[in-house]
Amino acid sequence: MSQYAWETSLVSEPEFKSSPARLVRLFRRSRDIWKQRAADKQRALKKLRITVRDLSESRDHWKAVARQQSQEIATLRFQLEQARQELSAPGRMHTGSCGGQLAPAELSAPKGHRHSVLVIRLCLLWYLDAHVSLRGVSEILLSLVSILGDALPLSLPYHQTVRSWLLRCGLFLLRRDVPPRDDWVWILDCTIRVGQKKCLLILGVSLEQLQARPGALEHHQVVVLDLCVTAHCTGADVEKRLKRLAGRVGVPKQIVSDHGSDLSKGVRLFQTANPVVVDTYDVTHKLACLVKAELEADTRWAEFLRYCTSSLFQLQQSRGAFLTPPGPRSLERYMNVDRHTEWASRMLAVLDMPDKTLVAELLALDEREATSFLEEKLGWLRDFRQEVARYQRLVEAVKQTEEEVKNDGLTRRTAARLWQQMSAQLRRDASLREFLRSLKGYLEKEGSKVPEGQSWLGTSDVIESLFGKYKCFLEKSPDGEVGASVLALALLTVDLTAELVHEALLTVSAQDVRSWADEIIGPSNLSKVCTLSAAVDQATPSSSDDTDSG
C-alpha cells in the first residue's frame, strides 16, 4: 500500500443521510447566499466610503466658509463701530449708504410735515420695491431706531400716514405735465377684473429712447400717461381715453397691446381719425394664442396632461415626491407646455440611466426596487417620447421668437432673421408646419408696419410686469379690490428722489387724493361695509336701553 493510500484511508468520510443530488443543491444554495451577502456588504462598504468622502469634503468646505464669514463679521463689526463713532462725533453730518453726505433736503421735513424726507423715502421704497406691508414699514423703522439710536434722524410714522404719502406722490406723478411729442409709443392694457372694477393703464415711451437703447423695456424707461378705474371698459371707452390723451401729449406713432377685444376695438376706432397710428399685437400674447391653438387640437397633449396629473397625485406624498411633475396653473401662459416638457425630458433621462445608484439612494431603496418604483410611477413617459421631443421643439420656437423680438425689436427683417436662426430639425418638423407658418405670417404682418431700417417695440411685457407688482399690493389689501392704491403704479416708473418727494407733498394734499378717489373710483366695498355696520348699530337698540325701559 502506498503512503498516500494509507493516509487517505485514515480520514473518515462524513456521513450524510441525504442523497448526493440534494446535497449538491443545498451546498450550491448556501454558496449563493454567502456570495450575495458578501456582495451586499461590498456595496454597503462602497456607499459608506462615498458617504464618508462626501461628508469629509462638505465638512472641510463649510469649515472654510465659517472661518471666512467669521473674519468678515469681525471686519464688519469693526467698520460698524467706526461708523458709529464718526456719526456720533460733534459737528459731523450724516452720511448716506454710499459713503456720501446726506443732502440737507433728505434730513428736512416738507412744509406741514414732521417726518423727514429720508423717512418718507425709506417707507415708500420698502413698500414699493421690497413689498413690505404698510404696518411692516413702521416695524422696520422701529428696529432701526432701536439699533442706531440717534445716529440717524428716524421717526416712526403711522401706517395710514405712509399710505397717504404713497397716494399723494402717485397722484402728483399722474397729474404732472408731460411734454408733447410726435414719436410716442403707447402701451396699454387692462387689469383683470377685481370685484366690479378694472384699471386701464397707458404707458408711454419715445421712439428716440427705443432706438438709443434697444431691448426689453425697464420700468424707469416708461412714463404713466393715463390711468382709469372703471366698472366698464368698452371699445368706446378706450377710444375716448385715447383721444383725450392724444390731445394732451400728441398722437402716437405706435400702440402696443395684447389685442383684447375691448382694447382692439378702441384702437381701431382711434385709428379711423388717426390712420398713421400703427397697431402692434404684443408678441407674448400672440405666441400664447398660437400655442393654445396648436395644443388644443392635439389629443395626445390632453392625454399627456392626464398622466401628469395622475403622477402628481401618486408621487406628491410618497418617497418619490422630488419626482413630481409641475402642477397645472389655470393662468399659466403657453398652457404649461414649457414646464411640463422640461420635467418630462428630465424624467425620461432618469429612466434611461444605466446606473440608478443615485436614484436608489434618494429613494432610500436598493437599485432593483428603485428601478421597479420608477417604472411603475413614470414608465408611461416612454410612450410619449416622440411627443415630448415635439413639444420641446415647439417651446424652442417660442423662446427664440421671444428673444428675437424682445431683445432686437420688431423690424421688416424679423421673420427672415428668425427663420435663419431656427435649427434645421425645427424647420423640417412636419407636425409643426402649421404653427411655424402662422408664426411667420404674424411676424411678417407686424414687421411690414415698421418703416424700413427702423426697429419698433414688439412687446408689452413692461406693463404686465407693473401689473404683477400691483397684484402684490392687492394681496395685502383687506378686500383685494382695485382702489386708490393704483396710484402706486406711477411711483414704480420713477426714481424716488428727495426733490420729487418734496414737490409732490407740497403740491398734492390729502384732500386732493380724496377728491380724486371719489370722482374716479367711488366708495370702496370696505367703506360700504363700515357704513352699513354703523347704520345697523344705530338702528339696533342696545341692551342697556332695554334694561332701562324695563
Coordinates of C-alpha atoms in Angstrom, one line a residue, residues 243-519:
K243 CA -58.5 110.8 -27.9
R244 CA -58.2 112.7 -24.7
L245 CA -54.6 111.6 -24.2
A246 CA -53.7 112.5 -27.8
G247 CA -55.0 116.0 -27.3
R248 CA -52.7 116.3 -24.2
V249 CA -49.4 114.7 -25.3
G250 CA -49.7 114.3 -29.0
V251 CA -50.8 111.5 -31.4
P252 CA -48.6 108.4 -31.1
K253 CA -46.7 106.6 -33.8
Q254 CA -47.4 103.1 -32.4
I255 CA -49.8 101.5 -29.9
V256 CA -48.8 98.1 -28.5
S257 CA -51.5 95.9 -26.7
D258 CA -52.5 92.3 -26.2
H259 CA -55.4 92.8 -28.6
G260 CA -58.1 92.1 -26.0
S261 CA -61.5 92.6 -27.6
D262 CA -62.2 96.0 -25.9
L263 CA -58.7 97.3 -26.4
S264 CA -58.5 96.2 -30.0
K265 CA -61.9 97.8 -30.9
G266 CA -60.9 101.0 -29.1
V267 CA -57.6 101.2 -31.0
R268 CA -59.4 100.6 -34.4
L269 CA -61.9 103.4 -33.6
F270 CA -59.0 105.7 -32.7
Q271 CA -57.2 104.8 -36.0
T272 CA -60.2 106.0 -38.0
A273 CA -59.3 109.6 -37.1
N274 CA -55.6 108.9 -36.9
P275 CA -54.7 106.4 -39.7
V276 CA -51.0 106.9 -39.3
V277 CA -51.0 105.1 -35.9
V278 CA -49.5 101.6 -36.1
D279 CA -51.4 99.0 -34.0
T280 CA -49.0 96.2 -32.9
Y281 CA -50.0 92.9 -31.5
D282 CA -47.9 92.0 -28.4
V283 CA -45.7 89.1 -29.3
T284 CA -46.1 87.3 -25.9
H285 CA -49.9 87.2 -26.2
K286 CA -49.8 86.2 -29.9
L287 CA -47.5 83.3 -29.2
A288 CA -49.7 82.2 -26.3
C289 CA -52.7 82.1 -28.7
L290 CA -50.7 80.2 -31.3
V291 CA -49.5 77.6 -28.7
K292 CA -53.1 77.3 -27.4
A293 CA -54.5 76.6 -30.8
E294 CA -51.7 74.1 -31.5
L295 CA -52.2 72.1 -28.3
E296 CA -55.9 72.2 -28.0
A297 CA -56.1 70.3 -31.3
D298 CA -53.6 67.7 -30.1
T299 CA -55.4 64.7 -28.4
R300 CA -52.0 63.4 -27.2
W301 CA -51.4 66.6 -25.3
A302 CA -54.6 66.2 -23.3
E303 CA -53.7 62.6 -22.6
F304 CA -50.2 63.6 -21.6
L305 CA -51.6 66.1 -19.1
R306 CA -53.9 63.5 -17.6
Y307 CA -51.0 61.2 -17.0
C308 CA -49.0 64.1 -15.4
T309 CA -51.9 64.9 -13.1
S310 CA -52.2 61.2 -12.1
S311 CA -48.4 61.0 -11.4
L312 CA -48.6 64.2 -9.4
F313 CA -51.2 62.7 -7.0
Q314 CA -49.3 59.4 -6.8
L315 CA -45.9 60.9 -6.0
Q316 CA -46.5 64.1 -4.0
Q317 CA -46.9 62.3 -0.7
S318 CA -44.6 59.4 -1.4
R319 CA -40.8 58.8 -1.1
G320 CA -40.7 60.0 -4.7
A321 CA -42.1 63.4 -4.0
F322 CA -39.0 65.0 -5.6
L323 CA -40.0 63.4 -8.9
T324 CA -43.5 65.0 -9.1
P325 CA -44.5 66.9 -12.3
P326 CA -45.4 70.6 -12.0
G327 CA -48.9 71.3 -11.0
P328 CA -51.2 72.8 -13.6
R329 CA -51.8 76.5 -13.5
S330 CA -55.1 77.9 -14.8
L331 CA -53.5 81.3 -15.8
E332 CA -50.2 79.8 -17.0
R333 CA -49.1 81.3 -20.3
Y334 CA -48.4 78.7 -23.1
M335 CA -50.7 76.2 -21.3
N336 CA -47.9 74.8 -19.1
V337 CA -46.1 73.3 -22.1
D338 CA -42.6 74.6 -21.2
R339 CA -42.8 73.4 -17.5
H340 CA -44.3 70.0 -18.3
T341 CA -42.0 69.4 -21.3
E342 CA -38.9 70.2 -19.2
W343 CA -40.0 67.8 -16.5
A344 CA -40.8 65.0 -18.9
S345 CA -37.5 65.3 -20.7
R346 CA -35.6 65.2 -17.3
M347 CA -37.6 62.1 -16.2
L348 CA -37.0 60.3 -19.4
A349 CA -33.3 60.9 -18.9
V350 CA -33.6 59.4 -15.4
L351 CA -35.5 56.3 -16.8
D352 CA -32.7 55.8 -19.4
M353 CA -29.9 56.0 -16.8
P354 CA -28.0 52.7 -16.9
D355 CA -26.8 53.1 -13.3
K356 CA -29.6 54.1 -10.9
T357 CA -27.5 54.0 -7.8
L358 CA -28.0 57.7 -7.1
V359 CA -31.8 57.5 -7.6
A360 CA -31.9 54.5 -5.3
E361 CA -30.1 56.4 -2.6
L362 CA -32.5 59.4 -3.0
L363 CA -35.5 57.0 -2.8
A364 CA -33.9 55.1 0.1
L365 CA -34.3 51.8 -1.8
D366 CA -32.0 49.3 -3.3
E367 CA -31.3 49.6 -7.0
R368 CA -33.7 46.9 -8.1
E369 CA -36.6 48.3 -6.0
A370 CA -35.8 51.8 -7.3
T371 CA -35.9 50.7 -10.9
S372 CA -39.3 49.0 -10.2
F373 CA -40.6 52.1 -8.5
L374 CA -39.6 54.4 -11.4
E375 CA -41.1 52.0 -14.0
E376 CA -44.4 51.8 -12.0
K377 CA -44.8 55.6 -11.5
L378 CA -43.1 57.1 -14.6
G379 CA -42.8 54.3 -17.1
W380 CA -45.7 55.7 -19.1
L381 CA -43.5 58.5 -20.2
R382 CA -41.7 56.1 -22.7
D383 CA -44.9 56.1 -24.8
F384 CA -44.8 59.9 -25.1
R385 CA -41.1 60.1 -26.1
Q386 CA -41.8 61.4 -29.6
E387 CA -44.5 63.9 -28.4
V388 CA -42.2 65.3 -25.7
A389 CA -39.5 65.9 -28.4
R390 CA -42.1 67.7 -30.5
Y391 CA -43.2 69.8 -27.6
Q392 CA -39.6 70.7 -26.9
R393 CA -39.2 71.9 -30.5
L394 CA -42.4 73.9 -30.0
V395 CA -41.0 75.6 -26.9
E396 CA -37.7 76.2 -28.7
A397 CA -39.6 78.1 -31.5
V398 CA -41.5 80.2 -28.9
K399 CA -38.4 81.0 -26.9
Q400 CA -36.4 82.0 -30.0
T401 CA -39.2 84.3 -31.2
E402 CA -39.5 86.0 -27.8
E403 CA -35.7 86.5 -27.6
E404 CA -35.6 88.0 -31.1
V405 CA -38.5 90.4 -30.8
K406 CA -37.9 91.4 -27.2
N407 CA -34.2 92.0 -27.5
D408 CA -33.9 93.4 -31.0
G409 CA -37.3 94.8 -31.5
L410 CA -39.7 94.4 -34.4
T411 CA -38.4 95.1 -37.9
R412 CA -39.1 94.2 -41.5
R413 CA -36.4 91.6 -41.3
T414 CA -37.5 89.9 -38.1
A415 CA -39.3 87.0 -39.7
A416 CA -36.5 86.2 -42.2
R417 CA -33.8 86.6 -39.5
L418 CA -35.7 84.3 -37.1
W419 CA -36.2 81.6 -39.7
Q420 CA -32.4 81.6 -40.4
Q421 CA -31.7 81.2 -36.7
M422 CA -34.0 78.2 -36.2
S423 CA -32.5 74.7 -36.3
A424 CA -32.9 72.6 -39.5
Q425 CA -34.7 70.0 -37.4
L426 CA -37.2 72.5 -36.2
R427 CA -37.8 73.9 -39.7
R428 CA -38.3 70.4 -41.2
D429 CA -40.7 69.2 -38.4
A430 CA -43.9 68.4 -40.4
S431 CA -46.0 68.3 -37.2
L432 CA -45.2 72.0 -36.5
R433 CA -45.6 73.2 -40.1
E434 CA -48.9 75.0 -39.5
F435 CA -47.7 76.6 -36.3
L436 CA -44.5 77.9 -38.0
R437 CA -46.5 79.1 -40.9
S438 CA -48.8 81.1 -38.6
L439 CA -45.8 82.4 -36.6
K440 CA -44.0 83.6 -39.8
G441 CA -47.2 85.2 -41.1
Y442 CA -47.6 87.1 -37.8
L443 CA -44.1 88.4 -37.8
E444 CA -44.3 89.4 -41.5
K445 CA -47.6 91.2 -41.0
E446 CA -46.4 93.2 -37.9
G447 CA -43.0 93.8 -39.3
S448 CA -44.4 95.3 -42.5
K449 CA -45.9 98.1 -40.5
V450 CA -42.5 99.3 -39.3
P451 CA -40.6 101.7 -41.6
E452 CA -37.6 100.4 -43.4
G453 CA -34.4 100.4 -41.4
Q454 CA -36.1 101.1 -38.0
S455 CA -36.8 98.8 -35.0
W456 CA -40.0 99.3 -33.1
L457 CA -41.5 97.9 -29.9
G458 CA -43.0 94.4 -30.2
T459 CA -44.0 93.5 -26.7
S460 CA -46.0 94.9 -23.8
D461 CA -44.1 92.9 -21.1
V462 CA -43.3 96.1 -19.2
I463 CA -46.9 96.8 -18.4
E464 CA -47.5 93.2 -17.5
S465 CA -44.6 93.5 -15.0
L466 CA -46.1 96.6 -13.5
F467 CA -49.5 94.9 -13.1
G468 CA -47.7 91.9 -11.5
K469 CA -46.3 94.2 -8.9
Y470 CA -49.6 95.9 -8.3
K471 CA -51.2 92.5 -7.7
C472 CA -48.8 92.0 -4.9
F473 CA -50.2 95.2 -3.3
L474 CA -53.7 94.0 -3.8
E475 CA -53.0 90.8 -1.9
K476 CA -52.2 92.9 1.2
S477 CA -55.4 95.0 1.0
P478 CA -58.4 94.0 3.1
D479 CA -60.7 93.1 0.3
G480 CA -58.3 92.9 -2.7
E481 CA -60.3 95.5 -4.7
V482 CA -59.0 97.9 -7.3
G483 CA -58.9 101.2 -5.4
A484 CA -56.8 104.3 -4.8
S485 CA -53.7 102.1 -4.5
V486 CA -53.5 102.1 -8.3
L487 CA -51.7 105.4 -7.9
A488 CA -48.7 103.3 -6.8
L489 CA -48.2 102.3 -10.5
A490 CA -46.9 105.8 -11.3
L491 CA -44.3 105.5 -8.5
L492 CA -43.0 102.2 -9.9
T493 CA -41.7 104.0 -13.0
V494 CA -39.7 106.8 -11.4
D495 CA -36.6 107.3 -9.3
L496 CA -38.0 108.5 -6.0
T497 CA -35.6 111.4 -5.2
A498 CA -35.8 113.8 -2.3
E499 CA -36.7 116.7 -4.7
L500 CA -39.6 114.7 -6.1
V501 CA -41.0 113.8 -2.7
H502 CA -40.7 117.5 -1.6
E503 CA -42.5 118.8 -4.6
A504 CA -45.2 116.1 -4.5
L505 CA -46.1 116.6 -0.9
L506 CA -46.2 120.4 -1.3
T507 CA -48.3 120.2 -4.5
V508 CA -50.9 117.5 -3.7
S509 CA -52.8 117.4 -0.4
A510 CA -54.7 114.6 1.3
Q511 CA -57.9 116.3 0.3
D512 CA -56.9 116.2 -3.4
V513 CA -56.4 112.4 -3.1
R514 CA -59.9 112.0 -1.5
S515 CA -61.5 114.1 -4.2
W516 CA -59.8 112.1 -7.0
A517 CA -60.8 108.8 -5.4
D518 CA -64.4 109.9 -5.0
E519 CA -64.5 111.1 -8.7

